[in-house]
Amino acid sequence: MREIAADKLAQADLIVDAIYQGGRKGNAGDDPLPRLMRVDSQGGFRKRGKVKAKLEMLVLRTSMDDPDWPDALDADTGVFTYYGDNKEPGRDLHETGRDGNLILKTIFEDSRSGQAGREVVPPVFLFAKTGTYRDVRFLGLAVPGASDLDASEELVAIWRNVKNERFQNYRSRFTVLDAAVMSRKWIDSIITGQPDHSQAPPAWLAWRKTGKRTPLIAARTLEYRSRSEQLPSDKEGQAMMEAIRVHFKGRPHAFEYCAAALARLMVPDIAALDVTRPSRDGGRDAVGQLRVGSGPSGILVDFALEAKCYAPPTAVGVKDMSRLISRLRHRQFGVLVTTSCVDLQAYKEIKEDQHPILVIAAADIVELLRRNGHGSTQAVSRWLVEEFPADV
């Protein structure tokens, strides 16, 4: 991992995944972004320029560790998900006092207004904290939206409920462009108010001109996930999973309904999903259909779902996985939902033999629940009681 020392920040290029070190005094002055990008040290969005006049540059810093608002970068697609700054009830969506949501509204509207609109959208530089002092990692150069999303999904005002108070916040989607290095000359030209976009990466210039997004895609070299990658690493996530296991203890068939709901969260295009009776499941806990396409051109693809409410260190092994694979018919795929993980040997086999199995493990479940407003153990418990009561 490349690291840029604090005394080199003012002359440094921006390199994807490089670490930019801050100070070591233990105060706000340690923040490297003011020296690196000439922006202030507060908030998620740090800007040069005025929101209601002209924005010259946006620097977006995320902690990537807020369980209720899980910002995330999908390296497989280059899509970055960012939640706005209205994270508590009591304020209007655009009146947060920090301009973050107003910035999102402005740049997404401009990005949809043809070439003239895109040309006033400033470059967006993404940074994430590393957990070491105030050091940050550069995630890349981003533009609003994603080519594989409907325009209505790029910026969405979602509702949340905190202590019985409902409020809205933005969920936005950006594309991290295929640009490995942002030159210091370009950054300095923007800072001085005389932007020389001839120094900008070709992918950004192409987007401004044509609207075409070329994402930075980093496919996994290791296709199967280790146990640790499938299990939540934080204590709150582990407690959320334990709440699910306790709720369905001794009721494996009841968990199948929960597994079906989780599958719908993971795959919104599921058209139908029915939990089978225990005595007539034919080795499948649920059967469903995935809609591919829309309208008269759409088709339905059958799939089978298997649910395993296990607790670590117990994992889904080769026997369990073989059971699901053997029940798949021609042109079907399988979905495995587990509150634990898949054993390494079983995971290797489904990948190496190219079995069409979607694995939704414990870490995936935690991410799905957080993304859908159930970001704490208490919220998960309420969801379980409301949706899957123990007396049913």
Coordinates of C-alpha atoms in Angstrom, one line a residue, residues 1-15 17-24 32 35-36 127 135-136 138 184:
M1 CA 0.0 0.0 0.0
R2 CA 1.5 3.3 -1.1
E3 CA 1.6 6.0 1.7
I4 CA 2.1 9.7 1.3
A5 CA 3.7 11.4 4.3
A6 CA 2.1 14.5 5.8
D7 CA 4.9 16.8 4.7
K8 CA 4.4 15.8 1.1
L9 CA 0.7 16.4 0.8
A10 CA 0.8 19.8 -0.9
Q11 CA 2.8 18.3 -3.9
A12 CA 1.2 14.9 -4.1
D13 CA -0.8 13.4 -7.0
L14 CA -4.0 11.5 -6.1
I15 CA -3.4 7.8 -6.6
D17 CA -5.9 3.4 -2.9
A18 CA -2.9 5.4 -1.7
I19 CA -2.9 6.4 2.0
Y20 CA -2.5 10.1 2.7
Q21 CA -1.1 10.6 6.2
G22 CA -2.3 13.3 8.6
G23 CA -0.6 14.7 11.7
R24 CA 0.0 12.8 14.9
P32 CA -4.7 15.8 5.9
R35 CA -3.3 20.4 3.1
L36 CA -3.9 17.9 0.3
F127 CA -11.7 9.5 0.5
D135 CA -5.2 9.2 7.7
V136 CA -7.4 8.8 4.6
F138 CA -8.2 7.8 -1.8
R184 CA -1.2 17.6 -9.0

